[in-house]
PDB file of C-alpha atoms in Angstrom:
ATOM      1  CA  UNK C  25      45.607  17.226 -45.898  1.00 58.00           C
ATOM      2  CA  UNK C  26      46.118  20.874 -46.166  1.00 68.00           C
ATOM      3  CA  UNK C  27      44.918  23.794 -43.405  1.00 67.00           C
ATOM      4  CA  UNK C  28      41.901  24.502 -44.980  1.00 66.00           C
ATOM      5  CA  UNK C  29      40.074  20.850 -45.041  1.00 71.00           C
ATOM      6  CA  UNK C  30      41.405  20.262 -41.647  1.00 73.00           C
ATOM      7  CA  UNK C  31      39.011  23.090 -40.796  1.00 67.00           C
ATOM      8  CA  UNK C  32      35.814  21.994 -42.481  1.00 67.00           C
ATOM      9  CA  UNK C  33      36.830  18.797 -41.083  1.00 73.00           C
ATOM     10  CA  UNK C  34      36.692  19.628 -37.730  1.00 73.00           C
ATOM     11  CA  UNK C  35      34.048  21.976 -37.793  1.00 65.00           C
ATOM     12  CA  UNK C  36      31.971  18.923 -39.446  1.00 63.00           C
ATOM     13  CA  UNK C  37      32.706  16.914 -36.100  1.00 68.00           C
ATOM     14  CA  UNK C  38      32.047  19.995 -33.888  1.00 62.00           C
ATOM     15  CA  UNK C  39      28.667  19.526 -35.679  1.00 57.00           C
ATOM     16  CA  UNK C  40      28.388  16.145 -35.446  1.00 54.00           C
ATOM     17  CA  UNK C  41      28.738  15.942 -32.035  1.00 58.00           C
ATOM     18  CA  UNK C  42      26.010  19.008 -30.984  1.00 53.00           C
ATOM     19  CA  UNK C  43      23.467  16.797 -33.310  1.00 48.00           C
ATOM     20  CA  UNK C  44      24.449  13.735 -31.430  1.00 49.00           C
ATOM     21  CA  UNK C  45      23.713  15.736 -28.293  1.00 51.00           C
ATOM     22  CA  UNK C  46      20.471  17.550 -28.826  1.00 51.00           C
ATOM     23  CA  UNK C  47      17.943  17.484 -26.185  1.00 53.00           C
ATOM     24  CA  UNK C  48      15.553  14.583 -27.295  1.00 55.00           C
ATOM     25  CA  UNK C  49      16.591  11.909 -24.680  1.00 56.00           C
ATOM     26  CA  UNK C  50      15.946  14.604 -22.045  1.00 57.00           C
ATOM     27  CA  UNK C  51      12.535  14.822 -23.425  1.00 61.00           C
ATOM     28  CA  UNK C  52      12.180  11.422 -24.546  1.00 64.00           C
ATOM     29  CA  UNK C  53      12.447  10.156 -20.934  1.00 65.00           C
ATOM     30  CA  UNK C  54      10.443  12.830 -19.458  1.00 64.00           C
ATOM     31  CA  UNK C  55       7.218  11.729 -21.623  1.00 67.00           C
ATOM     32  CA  UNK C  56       7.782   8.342 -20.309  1.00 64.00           C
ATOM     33  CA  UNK C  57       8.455   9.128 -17.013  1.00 62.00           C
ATOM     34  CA  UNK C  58       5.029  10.876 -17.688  1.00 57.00           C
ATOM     35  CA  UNK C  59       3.673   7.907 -18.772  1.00 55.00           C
ATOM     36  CA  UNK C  60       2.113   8.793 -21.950  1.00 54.00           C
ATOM     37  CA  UNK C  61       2.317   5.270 -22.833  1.00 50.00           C
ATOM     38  CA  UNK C  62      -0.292   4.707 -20.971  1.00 48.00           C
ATOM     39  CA  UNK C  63      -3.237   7.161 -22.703  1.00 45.00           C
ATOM     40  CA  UNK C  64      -1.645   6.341 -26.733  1.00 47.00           C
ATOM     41  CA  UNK C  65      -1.969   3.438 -28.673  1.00 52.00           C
ATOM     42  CA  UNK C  66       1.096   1.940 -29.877  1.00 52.00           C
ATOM     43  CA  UNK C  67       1.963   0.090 -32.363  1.00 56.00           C
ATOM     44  CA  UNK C  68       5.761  -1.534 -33.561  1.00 52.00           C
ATOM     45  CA  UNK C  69       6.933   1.522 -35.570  1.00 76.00           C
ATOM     46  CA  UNK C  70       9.469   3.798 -36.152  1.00 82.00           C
ATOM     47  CA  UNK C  71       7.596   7.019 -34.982  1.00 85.00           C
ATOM     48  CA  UNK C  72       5.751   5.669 -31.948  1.00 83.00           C
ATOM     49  CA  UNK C  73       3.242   8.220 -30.176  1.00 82.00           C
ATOM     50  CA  UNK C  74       6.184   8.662 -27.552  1.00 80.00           C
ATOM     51  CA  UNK C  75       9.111   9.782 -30.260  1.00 83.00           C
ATOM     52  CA  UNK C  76       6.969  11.925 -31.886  1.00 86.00           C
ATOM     53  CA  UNK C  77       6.098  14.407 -29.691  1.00 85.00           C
ATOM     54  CA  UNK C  78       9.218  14.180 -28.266  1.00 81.00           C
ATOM     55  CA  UNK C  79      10.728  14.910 -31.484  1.00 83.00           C
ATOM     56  CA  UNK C  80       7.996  17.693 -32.058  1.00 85.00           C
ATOM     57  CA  UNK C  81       9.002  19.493 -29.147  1.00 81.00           C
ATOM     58  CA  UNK C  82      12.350  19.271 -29.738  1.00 80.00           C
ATOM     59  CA  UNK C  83      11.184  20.597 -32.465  1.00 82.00           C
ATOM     60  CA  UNK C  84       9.859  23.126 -31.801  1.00 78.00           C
ATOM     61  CA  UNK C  85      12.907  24.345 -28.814  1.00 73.00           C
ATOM     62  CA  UNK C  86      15.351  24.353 -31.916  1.00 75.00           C
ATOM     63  CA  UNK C  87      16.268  27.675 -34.369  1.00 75.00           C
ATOM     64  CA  UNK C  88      15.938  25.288 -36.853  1.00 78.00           C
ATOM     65  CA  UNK C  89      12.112  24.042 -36.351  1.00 79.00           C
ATOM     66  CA  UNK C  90      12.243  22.716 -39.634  1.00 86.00           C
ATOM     67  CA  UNK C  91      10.744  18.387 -40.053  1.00 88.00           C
ATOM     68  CA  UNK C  92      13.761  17.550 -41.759  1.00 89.00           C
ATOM     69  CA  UNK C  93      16.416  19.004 -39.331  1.00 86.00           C
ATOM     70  CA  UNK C  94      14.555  16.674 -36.610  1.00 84.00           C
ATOM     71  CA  UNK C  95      14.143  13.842 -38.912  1.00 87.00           C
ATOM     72  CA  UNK C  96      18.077  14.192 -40.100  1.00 85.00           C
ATOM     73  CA  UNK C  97      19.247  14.199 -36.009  1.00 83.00           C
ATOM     74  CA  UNK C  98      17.145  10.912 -35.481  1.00 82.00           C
ATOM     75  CA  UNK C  99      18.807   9.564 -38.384  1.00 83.00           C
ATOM     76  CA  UNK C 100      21.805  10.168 -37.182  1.00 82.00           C
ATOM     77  CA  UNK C 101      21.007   9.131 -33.354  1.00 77.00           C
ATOM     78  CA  UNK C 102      19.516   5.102 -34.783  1.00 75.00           C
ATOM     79  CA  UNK C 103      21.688   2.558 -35.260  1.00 67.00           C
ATOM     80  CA  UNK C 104      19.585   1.164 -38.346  1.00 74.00           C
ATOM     81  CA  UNK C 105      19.805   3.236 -41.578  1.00 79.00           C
ATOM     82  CA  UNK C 106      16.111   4.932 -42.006  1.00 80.00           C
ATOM     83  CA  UNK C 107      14.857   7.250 -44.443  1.00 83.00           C
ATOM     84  CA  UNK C 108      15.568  10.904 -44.157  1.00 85.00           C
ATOM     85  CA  UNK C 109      12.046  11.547 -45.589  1.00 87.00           C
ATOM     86  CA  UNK C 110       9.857  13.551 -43.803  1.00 88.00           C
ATOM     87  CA  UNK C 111       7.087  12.254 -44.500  1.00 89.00           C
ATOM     88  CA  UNK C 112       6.523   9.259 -42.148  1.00 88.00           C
ATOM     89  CA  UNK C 113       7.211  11.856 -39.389  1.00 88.00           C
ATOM     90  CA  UNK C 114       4.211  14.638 -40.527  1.00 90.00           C
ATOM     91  CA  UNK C 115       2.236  11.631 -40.667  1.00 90.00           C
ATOM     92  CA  UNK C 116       2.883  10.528 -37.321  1.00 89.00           C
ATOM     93  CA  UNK C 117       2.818  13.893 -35.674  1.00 88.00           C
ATOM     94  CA  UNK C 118      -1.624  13.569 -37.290  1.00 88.00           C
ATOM     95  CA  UNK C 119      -2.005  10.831 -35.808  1.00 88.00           C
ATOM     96  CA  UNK C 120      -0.810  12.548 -32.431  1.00 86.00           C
ATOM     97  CA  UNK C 121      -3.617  12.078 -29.653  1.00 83.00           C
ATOM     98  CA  UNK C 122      -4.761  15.679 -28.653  1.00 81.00           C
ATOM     99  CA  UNK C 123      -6.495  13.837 -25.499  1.00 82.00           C
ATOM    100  CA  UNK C 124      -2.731  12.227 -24.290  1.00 78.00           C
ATOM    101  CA  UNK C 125      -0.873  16.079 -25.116  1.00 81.00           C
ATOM    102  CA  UNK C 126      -3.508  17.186 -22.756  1.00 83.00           C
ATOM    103  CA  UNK C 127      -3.219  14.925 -20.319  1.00 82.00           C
ATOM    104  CA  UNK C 128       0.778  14.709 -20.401  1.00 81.00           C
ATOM    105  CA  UNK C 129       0.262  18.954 -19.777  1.00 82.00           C
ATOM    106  CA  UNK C 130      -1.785  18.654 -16.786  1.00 84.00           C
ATOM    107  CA  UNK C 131       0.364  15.955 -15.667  1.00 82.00           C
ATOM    108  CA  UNK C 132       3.297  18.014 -15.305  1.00 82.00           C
ATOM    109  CA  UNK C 133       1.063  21.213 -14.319  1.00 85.00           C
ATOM    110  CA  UNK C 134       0.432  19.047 -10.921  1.00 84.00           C
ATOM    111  CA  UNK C 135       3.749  17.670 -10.643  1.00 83.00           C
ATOM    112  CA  UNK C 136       5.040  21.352 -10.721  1.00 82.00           C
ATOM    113  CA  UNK C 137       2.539  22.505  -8.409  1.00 83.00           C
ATOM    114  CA  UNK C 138       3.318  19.292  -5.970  1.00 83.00           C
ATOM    115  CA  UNK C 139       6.981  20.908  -5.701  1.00 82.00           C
ATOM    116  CA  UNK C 140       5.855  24.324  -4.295  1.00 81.00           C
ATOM    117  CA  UNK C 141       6.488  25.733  -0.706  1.00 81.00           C
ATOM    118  CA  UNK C 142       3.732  26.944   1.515  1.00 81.00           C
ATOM    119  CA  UNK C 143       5.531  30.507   1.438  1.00 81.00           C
ATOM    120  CA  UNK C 144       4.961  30.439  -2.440  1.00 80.00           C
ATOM    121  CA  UNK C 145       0.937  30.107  -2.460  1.00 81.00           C
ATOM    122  CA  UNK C 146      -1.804  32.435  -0.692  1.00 82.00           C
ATOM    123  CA  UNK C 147      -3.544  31.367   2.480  1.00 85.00           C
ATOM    124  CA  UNK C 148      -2.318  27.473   1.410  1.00 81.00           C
ATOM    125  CA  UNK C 149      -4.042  28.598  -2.100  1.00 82.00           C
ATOM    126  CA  UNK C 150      -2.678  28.124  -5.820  1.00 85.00           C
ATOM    127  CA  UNK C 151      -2.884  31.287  -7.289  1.00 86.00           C
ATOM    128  CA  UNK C 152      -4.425  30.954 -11.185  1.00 89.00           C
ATOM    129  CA  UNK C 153      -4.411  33.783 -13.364  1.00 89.00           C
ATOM    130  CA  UNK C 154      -7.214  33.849 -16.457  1.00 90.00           C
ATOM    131  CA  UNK C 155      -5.596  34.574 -20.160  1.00 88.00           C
ATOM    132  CA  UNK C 156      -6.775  34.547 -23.659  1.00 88.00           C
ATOM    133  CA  UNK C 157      -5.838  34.684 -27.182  1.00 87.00           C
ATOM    134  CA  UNK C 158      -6.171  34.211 -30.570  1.00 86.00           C
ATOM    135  CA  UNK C 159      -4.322  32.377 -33.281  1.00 84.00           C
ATOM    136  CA  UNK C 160      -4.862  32.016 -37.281  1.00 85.00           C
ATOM    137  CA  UNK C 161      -4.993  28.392 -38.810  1.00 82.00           C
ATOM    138  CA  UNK C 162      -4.432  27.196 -42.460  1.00 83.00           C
ATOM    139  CA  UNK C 163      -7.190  27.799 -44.829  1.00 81.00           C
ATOM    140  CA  UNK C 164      -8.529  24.825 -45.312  1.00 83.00           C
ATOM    141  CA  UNK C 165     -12.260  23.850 -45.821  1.00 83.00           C
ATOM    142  CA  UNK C 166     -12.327  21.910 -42.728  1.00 83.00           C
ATOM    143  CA  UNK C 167     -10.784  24.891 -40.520  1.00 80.00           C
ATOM    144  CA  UNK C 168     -13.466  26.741 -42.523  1.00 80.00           C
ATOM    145  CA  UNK C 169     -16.184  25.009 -41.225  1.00 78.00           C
ATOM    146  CA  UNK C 170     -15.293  24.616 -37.351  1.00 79.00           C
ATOM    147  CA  UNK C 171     -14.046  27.670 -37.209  1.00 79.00           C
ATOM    148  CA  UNK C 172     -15.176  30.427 -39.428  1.00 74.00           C
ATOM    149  CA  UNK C 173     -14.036  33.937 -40.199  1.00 71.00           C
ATOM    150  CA  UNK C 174     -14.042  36.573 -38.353  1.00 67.00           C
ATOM    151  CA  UNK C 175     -17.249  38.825 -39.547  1.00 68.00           C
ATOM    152  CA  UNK C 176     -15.648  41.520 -40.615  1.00 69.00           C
ATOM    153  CA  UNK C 177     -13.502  40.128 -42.643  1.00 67.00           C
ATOM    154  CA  UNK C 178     -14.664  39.726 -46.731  1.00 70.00           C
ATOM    155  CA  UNK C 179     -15.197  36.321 -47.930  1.00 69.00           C
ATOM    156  CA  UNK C 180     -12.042  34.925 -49.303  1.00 67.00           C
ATOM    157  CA  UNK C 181      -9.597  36.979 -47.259  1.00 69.00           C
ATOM    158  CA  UNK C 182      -7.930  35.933 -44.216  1.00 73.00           C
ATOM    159  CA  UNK C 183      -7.577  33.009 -42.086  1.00 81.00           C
ATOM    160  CA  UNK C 184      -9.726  31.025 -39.771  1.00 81.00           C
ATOM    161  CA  UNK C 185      -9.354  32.050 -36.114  1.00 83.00           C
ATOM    162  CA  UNK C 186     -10.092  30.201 -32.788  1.00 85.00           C
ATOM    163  CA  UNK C 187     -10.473  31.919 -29.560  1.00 86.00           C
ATOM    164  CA  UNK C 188      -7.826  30.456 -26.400  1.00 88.00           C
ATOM    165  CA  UNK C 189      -8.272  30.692 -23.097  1.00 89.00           C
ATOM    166  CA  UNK C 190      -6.362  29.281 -20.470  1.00 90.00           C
ATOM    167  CA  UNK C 191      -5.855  28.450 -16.894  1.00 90.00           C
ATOM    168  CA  UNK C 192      -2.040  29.315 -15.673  1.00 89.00           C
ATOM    169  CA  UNK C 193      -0.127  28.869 -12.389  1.00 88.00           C
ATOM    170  CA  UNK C 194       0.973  32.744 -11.142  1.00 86.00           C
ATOM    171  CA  UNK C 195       4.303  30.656  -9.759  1.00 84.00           C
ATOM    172  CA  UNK C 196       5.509  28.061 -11.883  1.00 84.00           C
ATOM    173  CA  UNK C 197       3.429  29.426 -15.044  1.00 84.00           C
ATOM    174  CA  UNK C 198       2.467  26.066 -16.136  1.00 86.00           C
ATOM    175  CA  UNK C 199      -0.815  25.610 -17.641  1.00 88.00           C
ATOM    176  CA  UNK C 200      -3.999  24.015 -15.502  1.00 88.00           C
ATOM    177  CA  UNK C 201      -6.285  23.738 -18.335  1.00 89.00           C
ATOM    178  CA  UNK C 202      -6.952  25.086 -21.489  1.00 88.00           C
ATOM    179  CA  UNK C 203      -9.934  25.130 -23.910  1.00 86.00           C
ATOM    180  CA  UNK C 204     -10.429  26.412 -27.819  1.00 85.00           C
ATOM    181  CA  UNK C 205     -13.358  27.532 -29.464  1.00 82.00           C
ATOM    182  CA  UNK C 206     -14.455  29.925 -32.179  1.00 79.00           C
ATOM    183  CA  UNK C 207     -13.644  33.795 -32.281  1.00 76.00           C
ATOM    184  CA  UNK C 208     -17.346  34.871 -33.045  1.00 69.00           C
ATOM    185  CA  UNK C 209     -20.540  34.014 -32.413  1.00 66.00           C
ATOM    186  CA  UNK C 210     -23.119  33.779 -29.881  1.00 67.00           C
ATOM    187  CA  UNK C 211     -21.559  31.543 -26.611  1.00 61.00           C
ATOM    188  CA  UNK C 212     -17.899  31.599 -28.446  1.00 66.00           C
ATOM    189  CA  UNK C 213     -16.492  34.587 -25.506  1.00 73.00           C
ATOM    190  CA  UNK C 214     -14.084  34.416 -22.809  1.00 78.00           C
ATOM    191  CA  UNK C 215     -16.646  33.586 -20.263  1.00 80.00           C
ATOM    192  CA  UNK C 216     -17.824  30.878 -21.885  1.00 80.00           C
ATOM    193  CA  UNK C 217     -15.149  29.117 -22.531  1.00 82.00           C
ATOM    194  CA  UNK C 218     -13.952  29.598 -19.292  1.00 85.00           C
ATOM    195  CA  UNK C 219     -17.330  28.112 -17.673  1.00 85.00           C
ATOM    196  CA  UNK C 220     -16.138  24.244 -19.025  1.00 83.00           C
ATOM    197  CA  UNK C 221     -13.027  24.595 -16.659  1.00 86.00           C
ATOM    198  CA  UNK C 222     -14.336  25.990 -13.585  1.00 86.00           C
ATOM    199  CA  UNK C 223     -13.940  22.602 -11.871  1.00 87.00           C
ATOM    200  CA  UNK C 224     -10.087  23.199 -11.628  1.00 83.00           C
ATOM    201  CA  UNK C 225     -11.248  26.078  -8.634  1.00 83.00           C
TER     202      UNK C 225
END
């Protein structure tokens, strides 16, 4: 073997090894230690509610947020040969329960909360602080419909946009709460949105 495929040989293992290592047991066991389980349905499959997000977050931590780099480094972590097609994996990631993401949030929004000091909070208070934002989605008849275009844009250009607003922790900058609703339109502000989470104060 001469100098040069010694390299690429070792540089393949050197890359190997980091996809061996990635993060998604880390994250695998802290959704169970969450106990999403618990709020998701789940049936005998490859992509279980659990792997899935964990593999979407892991996902979405890596420079290379791409469906088949994640697909590829389960491949390579299961001991049965499975298809490196991503499409069993987009299809899971639908099926995803938005009700069991929000509850796995909170979940570790109180646990974080649990861990802070008296000297951290104000008169034995959490401190919250109030943010909002915006974000375009795919243009897609159903985005369309729930949440429409901005007014002064023309029809056919841009994106649908839905308004953000959220409820974070000042010290450990988790997020309380969250709710989404449509940029425009009468009842569709800030204030509004805000009104459906007051309970958390």
């Amino acid at each position: 073997m001469n100098h040069n495929k010694k390299i690429i040989k070792t540089q393949q293992e050197i890359s190997l090894k980091k996809l061996k290592n990635s993060n998604l047991d880390f994250i695998q066991n802290f959704i169970e230690d969450n106990k999403l389980s618990n709020v998701s349905n789940n049936r005998n499959r490859i992509y279980t509610p659990q792997r899935t997000l964990c593999m979407f977050v892991s996902q979405s931590l890596n420079q290379d947020g791409s469906c088949q780099n994640r697909v590829n480094k389960l491949a390579l972590l299961q001991d049965d040969k499975i298809s490196i097609s991503t499409s069993g994996y987009c299809k899971a990631r639908k099926r995803l329960s938005t009700f069991a993401i929000s509850t796995l949030t909170k979940n570790i929004a109180l646990k974080n909360e649990n861990k802070l000091s008296k000297n951290l909070k104000f008169r034995g208070k959490n401190i919250y602080l109030i943010d909002d934002t915006t974000i375009t989605m795919p243009d897609t008849k159903e985005n369309k419909e729930e949440y429409p275009h901005s007014k002064s844009q023309k029809d056919g250009l841009g994106f649908p946009i839905c308004r953000i607003i959220a409820i974070i922790c000042l010290v450990t900058g988790s997020i309380i709460d969250a709710n989404i609703g449509t940029y425009s339109g009468k009842g569709t502000g800030e204030q509004t949105l805000l009104h459906d989470m007051l309970h958390n104060f």
